[in-house]
Amino acid sequence: MRWIASTEKKKKKKAGAVATVKGTPSSKAEGRMLTEGSFTDYYVAFGQTEPPTIPVVDLFRGEDGSNGHLPPFPEGEIQEHPLESNTHRISSAELRQNERLASGLYHKLRHASEVHRQVRHHAQSFIKPGIKLVDMCERLEETNRKLVQEHGLDRGIGFPTGCSLNHVAAHYTPNCGDDTVLAYDDVMKVDFGTQIDGRIIDCAWTVAFNPKYDPLLEAVKEATYAGIKAAGIDVRLCDVGETVQEVMESYEVELDGKTYPVKSIRNLNGHSIGPYQIHAGKSVPIAKSDDVTKMEENEIFAIETFGSTGRGYIVEDLECSHYMKNFHAPHVPLRLPRAKKLLGHINKTFGTLAFCRRWLERDDGGSFTANGNKGKQEKYMGALKNLCDAGIVQAYPPLCDVKGCYTAQYEHTLILRPTCKEILSKGDDY
């Protein structure tokens, strides 16, 4: 669908305004376990093009294109906080006033969430058997950059696109030269992020084409929803984990004549999220634990669950692609000039956000805004290893269960607002 200036009489638009034509969604989502009635091109109803090219912020500006007020980005799904002690919150005038004071934060989170929704819906239209994973990731990431209007550390991709297959649960994205192709019988976890001013939306779903995997996907999806429902102000983290595990492990899946119980991957967790900090200190278990730490007002959490037909326990394995500068990195004197140069590039381009080797090898080194087309890093592996050995950068290798098993993941980001919890990344797809 093209976007053109309206032909009807109207006032002259101010510079910077984007003329859009709102359309009717028509492409039904075909992915397994996506909500029935979901459309991959839902965004045309907002005036987005197909494929999407217009920065999301421009779809929600006033008609005159003014920046005088914040665009009303769509609100996430609203749920009340659990526990009897929280029943007063939903109607409290004082707490509503506190939320009005935090409107700037909610604006950034909803902006990043709408970018994520539009990018993933578009991805659901082209993720099919036969696609090379590197092509899939690059197409998704380019759409992400366009819709978020990438601008260095101010706006951009939250972390590399995970596309972990089968027994690999997380932290895999293709390195350059990896020609892995998605197959009909694969189970792939698509996990990517968006960020506005460091406010990260972390959201994932599982792609499978063979219906035999449906019970596995359903188990993990319903366990994630149960975890979201259980989360709230003053809720103990261990209670969320117990709820998730109870739902997850009520399922079993039959594969090639053998029945497997679905197990929570007990050493993977959800997590709190801070500004430019994807894991901000609190872990949300997905199995029984003794962590009585409580969730608190205004905290942001990624509620993510992983289920497996294997042992339900992961280890680090395979070639590493994901890296991230430690949030509290020590100041260590670096002797290697290449290491100093690479650290400068990381600080300028990614800060404490995660990155991957594929991005370092782009002409822009991961951000056109930060580097133009002169950011490509050459012969950097020794320097990267030096930064890891010094404790400045952390390597995050793929996380794998036993080979031959299948793993699935679903994830949403929510904020514990004073009056309610808002599932920011929720969409009509999942």
Coordinates of C-alpha atoms in Angstrom, one line a residue, residues 182-404:
L182 CA 15.0 -22.7 8.6
A183 CA 13.3 -26.1 8.0
Y184 CA 9.7 -27.3 8.3
D185 CA 10.5 -29.5 11.3
D186 CA 12.4 -26.8 13.2
V187 CA 11.2 -25.0 16.4
M188 CA 12.6 -21.5 16.4
K189 CA 12.4 -18.9 19.2
V190 CA 12.3 -15.4 17.8
D191 CA 13.5 -12.9 20.5
F192 CA 14.3 -9.3 19.7
G193 CA 14.1 -5.9 21.4
T194 CA 13.5 -2.2 20.8
Q195 CA 14.6 0.7 22.8
I196 CA 13.7 4.4 23.2
D197 CA 16.1 6.4 25.4
G198 CA 17.3 3.1 26.9
R199 CA 13.8 1.9 27.8
I200 CA 13.9 -1.7 26.4
I201 CA 11.0 -3.8 25.3
D202 CA 11.9 -7.5 25.4
C203 CA 9.4 -9.8 23.7
A204 CA 9.5 -13.2 22.0
W205 CA 7.5 -16.0 20.5
T206 CA 8.1 -19.4 19.0
V207 CA 7.8 -20.3 15.4
A208 CA 6.9 -23.9 14.3
F209 CA 5.3 -25.2 11.1
N210 CA 4.6 -28.8 12.0
P211 CA 1.4 -29.2 14.1
K212 CA 2.9 -31.9 16.2
Y213 CA 4.7 -29.3 18.2
D214 CA 1.5 -27.4 19.1
P215 CA 1.2 -28.9 22.7
L216 CA 4.8 -27.7 23.5
L217 CA 4.0 -24.2 22.2
E218 CA 0.7 -24.0 24.0
A219 CA 2.3 -25.1 27.3
V220 CA 4.9 -22.3 27.1
K221 CA 2.4 -19.7 25.9
E222 CA -0.1 -20.5 28.7
A223 CA 2.7 -20.6 31.3
T224 CA 3.8 -17.1 30.2
Y225 CA 0.2 -15.9 30.5
A226 CA 0.0 -17.5 34.0
G227 CA 3.2 -15.8 35.0
I228 CA 1.9 -12.4 33.8
K229 CA -1.3 -12.9 35.7
A230 CA 0.5 -13.9 38.9
A231 CA 2.9 -10.9 38.7
G232 CA 2.2 -7.7 40.6
I233 CA 3.2 -5.3 43.3
D234 CA 4.3 -7.1 46.5
V235 CA 4.1 -10.5 44.8
R236 CA 7.0 -12.8 45.8
L237 CA 9.1 -14.0 42.9
C238 CA 9.0 -17.6 44.1
D239 CA 5.2 -17.5 43.8
V240 CA 5.4 -16.5 40.1
G241 CA 7.8 -19.3 39.4
E242 CA 5.6 -21.9 41.1
T243 CA 2.6 -20.7 39.1
V244 CA 4.5 -20.9 35.8
Q245 CA 5.9 -24.4 36.5
E246 CA 2.4 -25.8 37.5
V247 CA 0.9 -24.7 34.2
M248 CA 3.9 -25.6 32.1
E249 CA 4.3 -29.1 33.5
S250 CA 0.6 -30.0 33.1
Y251 CA 1.3 -30.5 29.4
E252 CA 2.9 -33.3 27.4
V253 CA 3.7 -33.7 23.8
E254 CA 3.8 -36.8 21.5
L255 CA 6.6 -36.8 19.0
D256 CA 7.1 -39.7 16.6
G257 CA 5.2 -42.1 18.8
K258 CA 6.9 -41.2 22.1
T259 CA 5.3 -39.0 24.8
Y260 CA 7.4 -36.4 26.5
P261 CA 6.5 -34.3 29.5
V262 CA 7.0 -30.6 29.0
K263 CA 9.5 -29.3 31.6
S264 CA 10.3 -25.8 32.7
I265 CA 13.9 -25.0 32.0
R266 CA 14.7 -24.5 35.6
N267 CA 17.9 -22.4 35.2
L268 CA 16.4 -19.8 32.9
N269 CA 14.4 -16.9 34.2
G270 CA 12.5 -13.7 33.5
H271 CA 14.1 -10.5 34.7
S272 CA 13.7 -6.9 35.7
I273 CA 14.7 -4.3 33.1
G274 CA 16.3 -0.9 33.8
P275 CA 17.5 2.0 31.6
Y276 CA 20.0 0.5 29.1
Q277 CA 20.1 -2.6 31.3
I278 CA 18.4 -5.6 30.0
H279 CA 18.9 -7.6 33.2
A280 CA 18.5 -5.1 36.1
G281 CA 19.0 -7.4 39.1
K282 CA 15.8 -9.3 39.9
S283 CA 15.2 -12.7 38.3
V284 CA 11.7 -14.1 37.9
P285 CA 12.0 -17.9 38.2
I286 CA 10.0 -20.3 36.1
A287 CA 10.2 -23.2 38.5
K288 CA 9.8 -23.5 42.3
S289 CA 12.4 -21.5 44.2
D290 CA 13.0 -20.0 47.6
D291 CA 13.4 -16.4 46.4
V292 CA 11.0 -14.4 48.5
T293 CA 12.1 -11.1 47.0
K294 CA 9.0 -9.0 46.2
M295 CA 8.1 -7.1 43.0
E296 CA 7.8 -3.4 43.6
E297 CA 5.8 -0.5 42.3
N298 CA 7.0 1.0 38.9
E299 CA 9.4 -1.9 38.2
I300 CA 9.5 -3.2 34.6
F301 CA 9.8 -7.0 34.1
A302 CA 10.2 -9.3 31.2
I303 CA 8.1 -12.3 32.0
E304 CA 9.5 -15.1 29.9
T305 CA 9.1 -18.8 30.1
F306 CA 10.9 -21.7 28.4
G307 CA 9.7 -25.2 28.1
S308 CA 11.6 -28.3 27.0
T309 CA 11.1 -31.9 25.9
G310 CA 14.6 -32.6 27.2
R311 CA 16.1 -32.4 30.7
G312 CA 14.8 -28.9 31.5
Y313 CA 18.3 -27.6 32.2
I314 CA 20.6 -25.6 29.8
V315 CA 24.3 -25.2 29.5
E316 CA 26.4 -22.8 27.3
D317 CA 27.6 -24.4 24.1
L318 CA 28.4 -23.7 20.4
E319 CA 30.0 -20.6 18.8
C320 CA 29.2 -17.3 20.5
S321 CA 27.5 -14.4 18.8
H322 CA 26.0 -12.3 21.6
Y323 CA 28.1 -9.9 23.7
M324 CA 27.4 -7.0 26.0
K325 CA 29.5 -4.5 27.9
N326 CA 29.1 -5.1 31.7
F327 CA 26.8 -2.5 33.2
H328 CA 29.3 -2.0 36.1
A329 CA 32.4 -2.6 34.0
P330 CA 35.7 -2.2 35.9
H331 CA 38.2 0.4 34.7
V332 CA 41.0 -1.7 33.5
P333 CA 44.1 -0.4 31.7
L334 CA 44.2 -1.9 28.2
R335 CA 47.5 -2.5 26.5
L336 CA 46.3 -3.6 23.1
P337 CA 45.6 -0.7 20.8
R338 CA 43.0 -2.8 19.0
A339 CA 41.2 -3.5 22.3
K340 CA 41.1 0.2 23.1
K341 CA 39.7 1.0 19.6
L342 CA 37.0 -1.7 19.9
L343 CA 36.0 -0.5 23.3
G344 CA 35.6 3.0 22.0
H345 CA 33.4 1.7 19.2
I346 CA 31.3 -0.3 21.7
N347 CA 30.8 2.7 24.0
K348 CA 29.8 5.0 21.2
T349 CA 27.6 2.5 19.3
F350 CA 26.0 0.2 21.9
G351 CA 26.9 1.5 25.4
T352 CA 25.6 -1.2 27.7
L353 CA 23.2 -2.7 25.2
A354 CA 23.8 -6.1 23.8
F355 CA 25.4 -6.5 20.3
C356 CA 26.5 -9.3 18.0
R357 CA 29.5 -10.0 15.8
R358 CA 27.3 -9.6 12.6
W359 CA 26.7 -5.9 13.6
L360 CA 30.4 -5.2 14.1
E361 CA 30.9 -6.4 10.5
R362 CA 28.3 -4.1 9.0
D363 CA 29.6 -1.0 7.1
D364 CA 28.1 1.2 9.8
G365 CA 29.4 -1.0 12.7
G366 CA 25.9 -1.3 14.2
S367 CA 24.6 2.3 13.9
F368 CA 24.7 4.6 10.9
T369 CA 23.9 7.5 13.2
A370 CA 26.9 6.9 15.3
N371 CA 29.4 5.9 12.6
G372 CA 28.1 6.6 9.1
N373 CA 29.4 4.0 6.7
K374 CA 32.8 3.9 8.4
G375 CA 32.1 1.8 11.4
K376 CA 33.0 -1.7 10.2
Q377 CA 35.4 -3.5 12.5
E378 CA 38.2 -5.5 11.0
K379 CA 40.2 -8.3 12.6
Y380 CA 38.5 -7.6 15.9
M381 CA 38.2 -11.1 17.5
G382 CA 41.5 -10.9 19.5
A383 CA 40.5 -7.4 20.8
L384 CA 37.0 -8.7 21.7
K385 CA 38.5 -11.7 23.6
N386 CA 40.8 -9.2 25.4
L387 CA 37.8 -7.1 26.5
C388 CA 36.1 -10.3 27.7
D389 CA 39.1 -11.5 29.6
A390 CA 39.4 -8.1 31.3
G391 CA 35.8 -8.3 32.5
I392 CA 34.7 -5.3 30.5
V393 CA 32.6 -7.2 28.0
Q394 CA 30.6 -10.4 28.8
A395 CA 30.2 -13.1 26.2
Y396 CA 26.8 -14.8 26.1
P397 CA 27.1 -18.1 24.2
P398 CA 24.0 -20.1 23.1
L399 CA 22.1 -21.8 25.9
C400 CA 21.4 -25.4 25.0
D401 CA 19.4 -28.3 26.4
V402 CA 20.3 -31.9 25.4
K403 CA 20.7 -32.3 21.6
G404 CA 17.6 -33.9 20.0

